Amino acid sequence: DAAEADIILAPDGNVGIGIASPGSLLEISKDSANAIMTISTHHNTEATYSGITLQKADNTQASPALVDDDAVLGKIEFKGYDGSNYIDAAKIIAKIDGTPATNDMPTELIFYTNQGGAGVTQAMVIDESGNVGIGTDSPYGTLHVKNASAGSIVIETASDSVGVESTLFFRTVSEASNTKTKGAIIFEKTHGAGVGKLHLCVDGAEDAANVVLADSKMAIDKDGNVGINETSPAHKLDVDGGIVEQGG
C-alpha cells in the first residue's frame, strides 16, 4: 500500500519518504513527530565533513556552461501553512552579483523574512565584497543599516547594576589578535532606569593595551554637562586643562 509504505518511488521519478505523493525529487514527511534528516561522517582527518552542496550551471548536465550575472545558485525556503496553502515565511538565496569567469564566482547571500503578509521581504544581504546590508540591498560599507523612517543600531548590556558599560570599539591594525583597540564610545550606567554618561575614549599609548573607560577624553553626563579630560563635569562645559583661542 503506497499510503503506508516508508519509501515511495513515484512514476515521475520523485522519491517520497513517509509520503505517498512526493511533490519534488525528494520529499520527506512525518506525522506527529519531528521530520529530521541526519548526515554523518566518521573519519580521523579533521578536514573531513558532512555537507550539503547546491550548485548550478547553464546548458545541460552533460555539457555545463558558465552561469550569468543574477543567476540564483541555491535557495533554502521556510514555509508555513496558512489554512489554505503553504506560504513563504523566510528564505535564504545565493545569487551571482557580477560577471563570473574561470575561478571567479562573485556571489551575494540574501536573507528574507515575512513581516506579516503573503510574501517575504529582503531583510539582510551579504554582498560579494563581504559588506553586510540591513534594510538595503546595496551596502556602501562593511555594515550599512537603512530604515525608511528611523534607522537604528542598539548595543545593550543586560544588567541593572550601576557601573556597567555598553561599548562601540574602533580598531585600525591588521594583526588578528584582541589587542591595540585604541578608540571607543562607551555608555556608562550611573543611575537607575538606564541613565548614565556617554564617554569618548582614546588610548594614546603605543602598546598592545586596549582602550578602557579610564581613557575617557570627553564625557556627557545625564544633565547635559560636558567634560573634557573631566569625567564628572560640574558645569555645562568643564575643561581640565587650558583652552587656547587662535584667530586668523
mmCIF file with all atom_site columns, C-alpha atoms in Angstrom, residues 15-163:
data_model
loop_
_atom_site.group_PDB
_atom_site.id
_atom_site.type_symbol
_atom_site.label_atom_id
_atom_site.label_alt_id
_atom_site.label_comp_id
_atom_site.label_asym_id
_atom_site.label_entity_id
_atom_site.label_seq_id
_atom_site.pdbx_PDB_ins_code
_atom_site.Cartn_x
_atom_site.Cartn_y
_atom_site.Cartn_z
_atom_site.occupancy
_atom_site.B_iso_or_equiv
_atom_site.pdbx_formal_charge
_atom_site.auth_seq_id
_atom_site.auth_comp_id
_atom_site.auth_asym_id
_atom_site.auth_atom_id
_atom_site.pdbx_PDB_model_num
ATOM 1   C CA . VAL A 1 15  ? 11.049 9.792  -4.142  1.00 0.00 ? 15  VAL A CA 1
ATOM 2   C CA . GLY A 1 16  ? 8.884  10.059 -1.051  1.00 0.00 ? 16  GLY A CA 1
ATOM 3   C CA . ILE A 1 17  ? 9.825  9.092  2.485   1.00 0.00 ? 17  ILE A CA 1
ATOM 4   C CA . GLY A 1 18  ? 6.751  8.971  4.670   1.00 0.00 ? 18  GLY A CA 1
ATOM 5   C CA . ILE A 1 19  ? 4.567  10.460 1.904   1.00 0.00 ? 19  ILE A CA 1
ATOM 6   C CA . ALA A 1 20  ? 2.656  8.698  -0.864  1.00 0.00 ? 20  ALA A CA 1
ATOM 7   C CA . SER A 1 21  ? 2.705  11.513 -3.457  1.00 0.00 ? 21  SER A CA 1
ATOM 8   C CA . PRO A 1 22  ? 6.037  13.370 -3.291  1.00 0.00 ? 22  PRO A CA 1
ATOM 9   C CA . GLY A 1 23  ? 5.882  16.791 -4.931  1.00 0.00 ? 23  GLY A CA 1
ATOM 10  C CA . SER A 1 24  ? 9.619  17.090 -5.629  1.00 0.00 ? 24  SER A CA 1
ATOM 11  C CA . LEU A 1 25  ? 12.617 14.895 -6.442  1.00 0.00 ? 25  LEU A CA 1
ATOM 12  C CA . LEU A 1 26  ? 12.852 14.036 -2.736  1.00 0.00 ? 26  LEU A CA 1
ATOM 13  C CA . GLU A 1 27  ? 10.182 14.783 -0.140  1.00 0.00 ? 27  GLU A CA 1
ATOM 14  C CA . ILE A 1 28  ? 10.320 13.673 3.491   1.00 0.00 ? 28  ILE A CA 1
ATOM 15  C CA . SER A 1 29  ? 7.218  13.814 5.684   1.00 0.00 ? 29  SER A CA 1
ATOM 16  C CA . LYS A 1 30  ? 6.337  12.731 9.204   1.00 0.00 ? 30  LYS A CA 1
ATOM 17  C CA . ASP A 1 31  ? 3.072  12.881 11.138  1.00 0.00 ? 31  ASP A CA 1
ATOM 18  C CA . SER A 1 32  ? 3.031  13.592 14.895  1.00 0.00 ? 32  SER A CA 1
ATOM 19  C CA . ALA A 1 33  ? 6.835  13.765 15.166  1.00 0.00 ? 33  ALA A CA 1
ATOM 20  C CA . ASN A 1 34  ? 9.855  15.743 14.015  1.00 0.00 ? 34  ASN A CA 1
ATOM 21  C CA . ALA A 1 35  ? 10.994 15.156 10.430  1.00 0.00 ? 35  ALA A CA 1
ATOM 22  C CA . ILE A 1 36  ? 14.792 15.189 10.734  1.00 0.00 ? 36  ILE A CA 1
ATOM 23  C CA . MET A 1 37  ? 17.449 14.350 8.154   1.00 0.00 ? 37  MET A CA 1
ATOM 24  C CA . THR A 1 38  ? 20.878 13.394 9.514   1.00 0.00 ? 38  THR A CA 1
ATOM 25  C CA . ILE A 1 39  ? 24.125 13.274 7.541   1.00 0.00 ? 39  ILE A CA 1
ATOM 26  C CA . SER A 1 40  ? 27.047 11.687 9.418   1.00 0.00 ? 40  SER A CA 1
ATOM 27  C CA . THR A 1 41  ? 30.768 11.484 8.743   1.00 0.00 ? 41  THR A CA 1
ATOM 28  C CA . HIS A 1 42  ? 33.232 9.302  10.662  1.00 0.00 ? 42  HIS A CA 1
ATOM 29  C CA . HIS A 1 43  ? 36.915 9.889  9.934   1.00 0.00 ? 43  HIS A CA 1
ATOM 30  C CA . ASN A 1 44  ? 40.086 10.777 11.819  1.00 0.00 ? 44  ASN A CA 1
ATOM 31  C CA . THR A 1 45  ? 41.023 13.526 9.352   1.00 0.00 ? 45  THR A CA 1
ATOM 32  C CA . GLU A 1 46  ? 39.972 16.976 10.632  1.00 0.00 ? 46  GLU A CA 1
ATOM 33  C CA . ALA A 1 47  ? 39.192 18.267 7.123   1.00 0.00 ? 47  ALA A CA 1
ATOM 34  C CA . THR A 1 48  ? 36.561 15.576 6.503   1.00 0.00 ? 48  THR A CA 1
ATOM 35  C CA . TYR A 1 49  ? 32.994 16.835 6.946   1.00 0.00 ? 49  TYR A CA 1
ATOM 36  C CA . SER A 1 50  ? 29.290 16.244 6.391   1.00 0.00 ? 50  SER A CA 1
ATOM 37  C CA . GLY A 1 51  ? 27.807 18.660 3.880   1.00 0.00 ? 51  GLY A CA 1
ATOM 38  C CA . ILE A 1 52  ? 25.078 19.730 1.505   1.00 0.00 ? 52  ILE A CA 1
ATOM 39  C CA . THR A 1 53  ? 26.092 21.234 -1.854  1.00 0.00 ? 53  THR A CA 1
ATOM 40  C CA . LEU A 1 54  ? 23.818 23.396 -4.003  1.00 0.00 ? 54  LEU A CA 1
ATOM 41  C CA . GLN A 1 55  ? 25.286 24.040 -7.456  1.00 0.00 ? 55  GLN A CA 1
ATOM 42  C CA . LYS A 1 56  ? 24.113 25.326 -10.814 1.00 0.00 ? 56  LYS A CA 1
ATOM 43  C CA . ALA A 1 57  ? 25.368 25.593 -14.402 1.00 0.00 ? 57  ALA A CA 1
ATOM 44  C CA . ASP A 1 58  ? 23.853 26.834 -17.629 1.00 0.00 ? 58  ASP A CA 1
ATOM 45  C CA . ASN A 1 59  ? 23.094 24.449 -20.535 1.00 0.00 ? 59  ASN A CA 1
ATOM 46  C CA . THR A 1 60  ? 22.848 20.718 -19.639 1.00 0.00 ? 60  THR A CA 1
ATOM 47  C CA . GLN A 1 61  ? 24.244 18.175 -17.178 1.00 0.00 ? 61  GLN A CA 1
ATOM 48  C CA . ALA A 1 62  ? 26.270 16.570 -19.967 1.00 0.00 ? 62  ALA A CA 1
ATOM 49  C CA . SER A 1 63  ? 27.575 19.917 -21.211 1.00 0.00 ? 63  SER A CA 1
ATOM 50  C CA . PRO A 1 64  ? 27.537 22.524 -18.421 1.00 0.00 ? 64  PRO A CA 1
ATOM 51  C CA . ALA A 1 65  ? 28.171 26.167 -19.315 1.00 0.00 ? 65  ALA A CA 1
ATOM 52  C CA . LEU A 1 66  ? 29.169 29.328 -17.466 1.00 0.00 ? 66  LEU A CA 1
ATOM 53  C CA . VAL A 1 67  ? 26.410 30.874 -15.363 1.00 0.00 ? 67  VAL A CA 1
ATOM 54  C CA . ASP A 1 68  ? 25.416 34.511 -15.846 1.00 0.00 ? 68  ASP A CA 1
ATOM 55  C CA . ASP A 1 69  ? 25.044 37.538 -13.584 1.00 0.00 ? 69  ASP A CA 1
ATOM 56  C CA . ASP A 1 70  ? 21.911 37.351 -11.384 1.00 0.00 ? 70  ASP A CA 1
ATOM 57  C CA . ALA A 1 71  ? 21.795 33.542 -11.622 1.00 0.00 ? 71  ALA A CA 1
ATOM 58  C CA . VAL A 1 72  ? 20.273 32.011 -8.476  1.00 0.00 ? 72  VAL A CA 1
ATOM 59  C CA . LEU A 1 73  ? 22.697 29.290 -7.367  1.00 0.00 ? 73  LEU A CA 1
ATOM 60  C CA . GLY A 1 74  ? 20.669 27.983 -4.456  1.00 0.00 ? 74  GLY A CA 1
ATOM 61  C CA . LYS A 1 75  ? 17.723 28.653 -2.189  1.00 0.00 ? 75  LYS A CA 1
ATOM 62  C CA . ILE A 1 76  ? 16.637 27.490 1.251   1.00 0.00 ? 76  ILE A CA 1
ATOM 63  C CA . GLU A 1 77  ? 12.962 28.153 1.942   1.00 0.00 ? 77  GLU A CA 1
ATOM 64  C CA . PHE A 1 78  ? 10.905 28.049 5.131   1.00 0.00 ? 78  PHE A CA 1
ATOM 65  C CA . LYS A 1 79  ? 7.136  27.774 4.662   1.00 0.00 ? 79  LYS A CA 1
ATOM 66  C CA . GLY A 1 80  ? 4.097  27.627 6.933   1.00 0.00 ? 80  GLY A CA 1
ATOM 67  C CA . TYR A 1 81  ? 0.534  26.523 6.273   1.00 0.00 ? 81  TYR A CA 1
ATOM 68  C CA . ASP A 1 82  ? -1.871 29.492 6.358   1.00 0.00 ? 82  ASP A CA 1
ATOM 69  C CA . GLY A 1 83  ? -5.050 27.402 6.366   1.00 0.00 ? 83  GLY A CA 1
ATOM 70  C CA . SER A 1 84  ? -5.182 27.110 2.580   1.00 0.00 ? 84  SER A CA 1
ATOM 71  C CA . ASN A 1 85  ? -1.616 26.868 1.276   1.00 0.00 ? 85  ASN A CA 1
ATOM 72  C CA . TYR A 1 86  ? 1.996  26.705 2.360   1.00 0.00 ? 86  TYR A CA 1
ATOM 73  C CA . ILE A 1 87  ? 3.354  30.250 2.026   1.00 0.00 ? 87  ILE A CA 1
ATOM 74  C CA . ASP A 1 88  ? 6.834  31.712 2.384   1.00 0.00 ? 88  ASP A CA 1
ATOM 75  C CA . ALA A 1 89  ? 7.884  32.558 5.951   1.00 0.00 ? 89  ALA A CA 1
ATOM 76  C CA . ALA A 1 90  ? 11.598 33.074 5.309   1.00 0.00 ? 90  ALA A CA 1
ATOM 77  C CA . LYS A 1 91  ? 14.249 32.169 2.754   1.00 0.00 ? 91  LYS A CA 1
ATOM 78  C CA . ILE A 1 92  ? 17.949 32.433 2.000   1.00 0.00 ? 92  ILE A CA 1
ATOM 79  C CA . ILE A 1 93  ? 19.166 32.869 -1.586  1.00 0.00 ? 93  ILE A CA 1
ATOM 80  C CA . ALA A 1 94  ? 22.675 32.685 -3.053  1.00 0.00 ? 94  ALA A CA 1
ATOM 81  C CA . LYS A 1 95  ? 22.786 34.760 -6.258  1.00 0.00 ? 95  LYS A CA 1
ATOM 82  C CA . ILE A 1 96  ? 25.525 35.787 -8.684  1.00 0.00 ? 96  ILE A CA 1
ATOM 83  C CA . ASP A 1 97  ? 26.309 39.509 -8.338  1.00 0.00 ? 97  ASP A CA 1
ATOM 84  C CA . GLY A 1 98  ? 28.847 40.357 -11.011 1.00 0.00 ? 98  GLY A CA 1
ATOM 85  C CA . THR A 1 99  ? 30.465 38.703 -14.015 1.00 0.00 ? 99  THR A CA 1
ATOM 86  C CA . PRO A 1 100 ? 31.528 35.084 -13.461 1.00 0.00 ? 100 PRO A CA 1
ATOM 87  C CA . ALA A 1 101 ? 34.686 33.734 -15.080 1.00 0.00 ? 101 ALA A CA 1
ATOM 88  C CA . THR A 1 102 ? 37.218 30.954 -14.551 1.00 0.00 ? 102 THR A CA 1
ATOM 89  C CA . ASN A 1 103 ? 37.985 30.756 -10.802 1.00 0.00 ? 103 ASN A CA 1
ATOM 90  C CA . ASP A 1 104 ? 35.768 33.811 -10.222 1.00 0.00 ? 104 ASP A CA 1
ATOM 91  C CA . MET A 1 105 ? 32.197 33.497 -8.937  1.00 0.00 ? 105 MET A CA 1
ATOM 92  C CA . PRO A 1 106 ? 31.059 36.812 -7.312  1.00 0.00 ? 106 PRO A CA 1
ATOM 93  C CA . THR A 1 107 ? 28.043 35.926 -5.191  1.00 0.00 ? 107 THR A CA 1
ATOM 94  C CA . GLU A 1 108 ? 25.770 37.596 -2.660  1.00 0.00 ? 108 GLU A CA 1
ATOM 95  C CA . LEU A 1 109 ? 23.775 35.898 0.087   1.00 0.00 ? 109 LEU A CA 1
ATOM 96  C CA . ILE A 1 110 ? 20.287 37.365 0.616   1.00 0.00 ? 110 ILE A CA 1
ATOM 97  C CA . PHE A 1 111 ? 18.056 36.789 3.650   1.00 0.00 ? 111 PHE A CA 1
ATOM 98  C CA . TYR A 1 112 ? 14.275 37.300 3.540   1.00 0.00 ? 112 TYR A CA 1
ATOM 99  C CA . THR A 1 113 ? 11.643 37.312 6.308   1.00 0.00 ? 113 THR A CA 1
ATOM 100 C CA . ASN A 1 114 ? 7.876  37.500 6.354   1.00 0.00 ? 114 ASN A CA 1
ATOM 101 C CA . GLN A 1 115 ? 6.940  40.706 8.165   1.00 0.00 ? 115 GLN A CA 1
ATOM 102 C CA . GLY A 1 116 ? 3.253  39.813 8.296   1.00 0.00 ? 116 GLY A CA 1
ATOM 103 C CA . GLY A 1 117 ? 1.744  39.148 4.882   1.00 0.00 ? 117 GLY A CA 1
ATOM 104 C CA . ALA A 1 118 ? 1.507  36.749 1.962   1.00 0.00 ? 118 ALA A CA 1
ATOM 105 C CA . GLY A 1 119 ? 5.153  37.081 0.933   1.00 0.00 ? 119 GLY A CA 1
ATOM 106 C CA . VAL A 1 120 ? 8.662  37.752 2.182   1.00 0.00 ? 120 VAL A CA 1
ATOM 107 C CA . THR A 1 121 ? 10.737 40.948 2.208   1.00 0.00 ? 121 THR A CA 1
ATOM 108 C CA . GLN A 1 122 ? 14.503 41.228 1.963   1.00 0.00 ? 122 GLN A CA 1
ATOM 109 C CA . ALA A 1 123 ? 15.899 41.785 5.453   1.00 0.00 ? 123 ALA A CA 1
ATOM 110 C CA . MET A 1 124 ? 19.668 41.433 5.021   1.00 0.00 ? 124 MET A CA 1
ATOM 111 C CA . VAL A 1 125 ? 22.313 40.879 2.361   1.00 0.00 ? 125 VAL A CA 1
ATOM 112 C CA . ILE A 1 126 ? 25.971 39.899 2.454   1.00 0.00 ? 126 ILE A CA 1
ATOM 113 C CA . ASP A 1 127 ? 27.349 41.166 -0.854  1.00 0.00 ? 127 ASP A CA 1
ATOM 114 C CA . GLU A 1 128 ? 30.200 39.818 -2.958  1.00 0.00 ? 128 GLU A CA 1
ATOM 115 C CA . SER A 1 129 ? 32.679 42.034 -1.071  1.00 0.00 ? 129 SER A CA 1
ATOM 116 C CA . GLY A 1 130 ? 31.549 40.788 2.340   1.00 0.00 ? 130 GLY A CA 1
ATOM 117 C CA . ASN A 1 131 ? 29.665 44.000 3.156   1.00 0.00 ? 131 ASN A CA 1
ATOM 118 C CA . VAL A 1 132 ? 26.504 43.493 5.214   1.00 0.00 ? 132 VAL A CA 1
ATOM 119 C CA . GLY A 1 133 ? 23.359 45.443 4.400   1.00 0.00 ? 133 GLY A CA 1
ATOM 120 C CA . ILE A 1 134 ? 20.350 45.516 6.727   1.00 0.00 ? 134 ILE A CA 1
ATOM 121 C CA . GLY A 1 135 ? 17.360 47.171 5.077   1.00 0.00 ? 135 GLY A CA 1
ATOM 122 C CA . THR A 1 136 ? 19.386 47.838 1.915   1.00 0.00 ? 136 THR A CA 1
ATOM 123 C CA . ASP A 1 137 ? 20.480 45.615 -0.978  1.00 0.00 ? 137 ASP A CA 1
ATOM 124 C CA . SER A 1 138 ? 23.483 47.842 -1.808  1.00 0.00 ? 138 SER A CA 1
ATOM 125 C CA . PRO A 1 139 ? 25.626 48.255 1.327   1.00 0.00 ? 139 PRO A CA 1
ATOM 126 C CA . TYR A 1 140 ? 28.203 51.047 0.966   1.00 0.00 ? 140 TYR A CA 1
ATOM 127 C CA . GLY A 1 141 ? 30.347 49.907 3.906   1.00 0.00 ? 141 GLY A CA 1
ATOM 128 C CA . THR A 1 142 ? 31.229 46.859 5.984   1.00 0.00 ? 142 THR A CA 1
ATOM 129 C CA . LEU A 1 143 ? 27.895 47.360 7.783   1.00 0.00 ? 143 LEU A CA 1
ATOM 130 C CA . HIS A 1 144 ? 25.138 49.517 6.294   1.00 0.00 ? 144 HIS A CA 1
ATOM 131 C CA . VAL A 1 145 ? 21.845 49.862 8.198   1.00 0.00 ? 145 VAL A CA 1
ATOM 132 C CA . LYS A 1 146 ? 18.890 51.543 6.492   1.00 0.00 ? 146 LYS A CA 1
ATOM 133 C CA . ASN A 1 147 ? 15.293 52.146 7.529   1.00 0.00 ? 147 ASN A CA 1
ATOM 134 C CA . ALA A 1 148 ? 12.622 54.135 5.742   1.00 0.00 ? 148 ALA A CA 1
ATOM 135 C CA . SER A 1 149 ? 11.642 56.015 8.883   1.00 0.00 ? 149 SER A CA 1
ATOM 136 C CA . ALA A 1 150 ? 14.204 55.714 11.711  1.00 0.00 ? 150 ALA A CA 1
ATOM 137 C CA . GLY A 1 151 ? 17.291 53.547 11.289  1.00 0.00 ? 151 GLY A CA 1
ATOM 138 C CA . SER A 1 152 ? 18.980 52.448 14.491  1.00 0.00 ? 152 SER A CA 1
ATOM 139 C CA . ILE A 1 153 ? 21.623 50.177 15.984  1.00 0.00 ? 153 ILE A CA 1
ATOM 140 C CA . VAL A 1 154 ? 21.211 49.086 19.601  1.00 0.00 ? 154 VAL A CA 1
ATOM 141 C CA . ILE A 1 155 ? 24.105 47.966 21.827  1.00 0.00 ? 155 ILE A CA 1
ATOM 142 C CA . GLU A 1 156 ? 22.651 46.584 25.051  1.00 0.00 ? 156 GLU A CA 1
ATOM 143 C CA . THR A 1 157 ? 24.204 45.310 28.265  1.00 0.00 ? 157 THR A CA 1
ATOM 144 C CA . ALA A 1 158 ? 21.601 43.207 30.056  1.00 0.00 ? 158 ALA A CA 1
ATOM 145 C CA . SER A 1 159 ? 22.298 44.335 33.607  1.00 0.00 ? 159 SER A CA 1
ATOM 146 C CA . ASP A 1 160 ? 20.625 46.661 36.127  1.00 0.00 ? 160 ASP A CA 1
ATOM 147 C CA . SER A 1 161 ? 23.864 47.312 38.034  1.00 0.00 ? 161 SER A CA 1
ATOM 148 C CA . VAL A 1 162 ? 25.335 50.798 38.224  1.00 0.00 ? 162 VAL A CA 1
ATOM 149 C CA . GLY A 1 163 ? 28.744 50.896 36.558  1.00 0.00 ? 163 GLY A CA 1
#
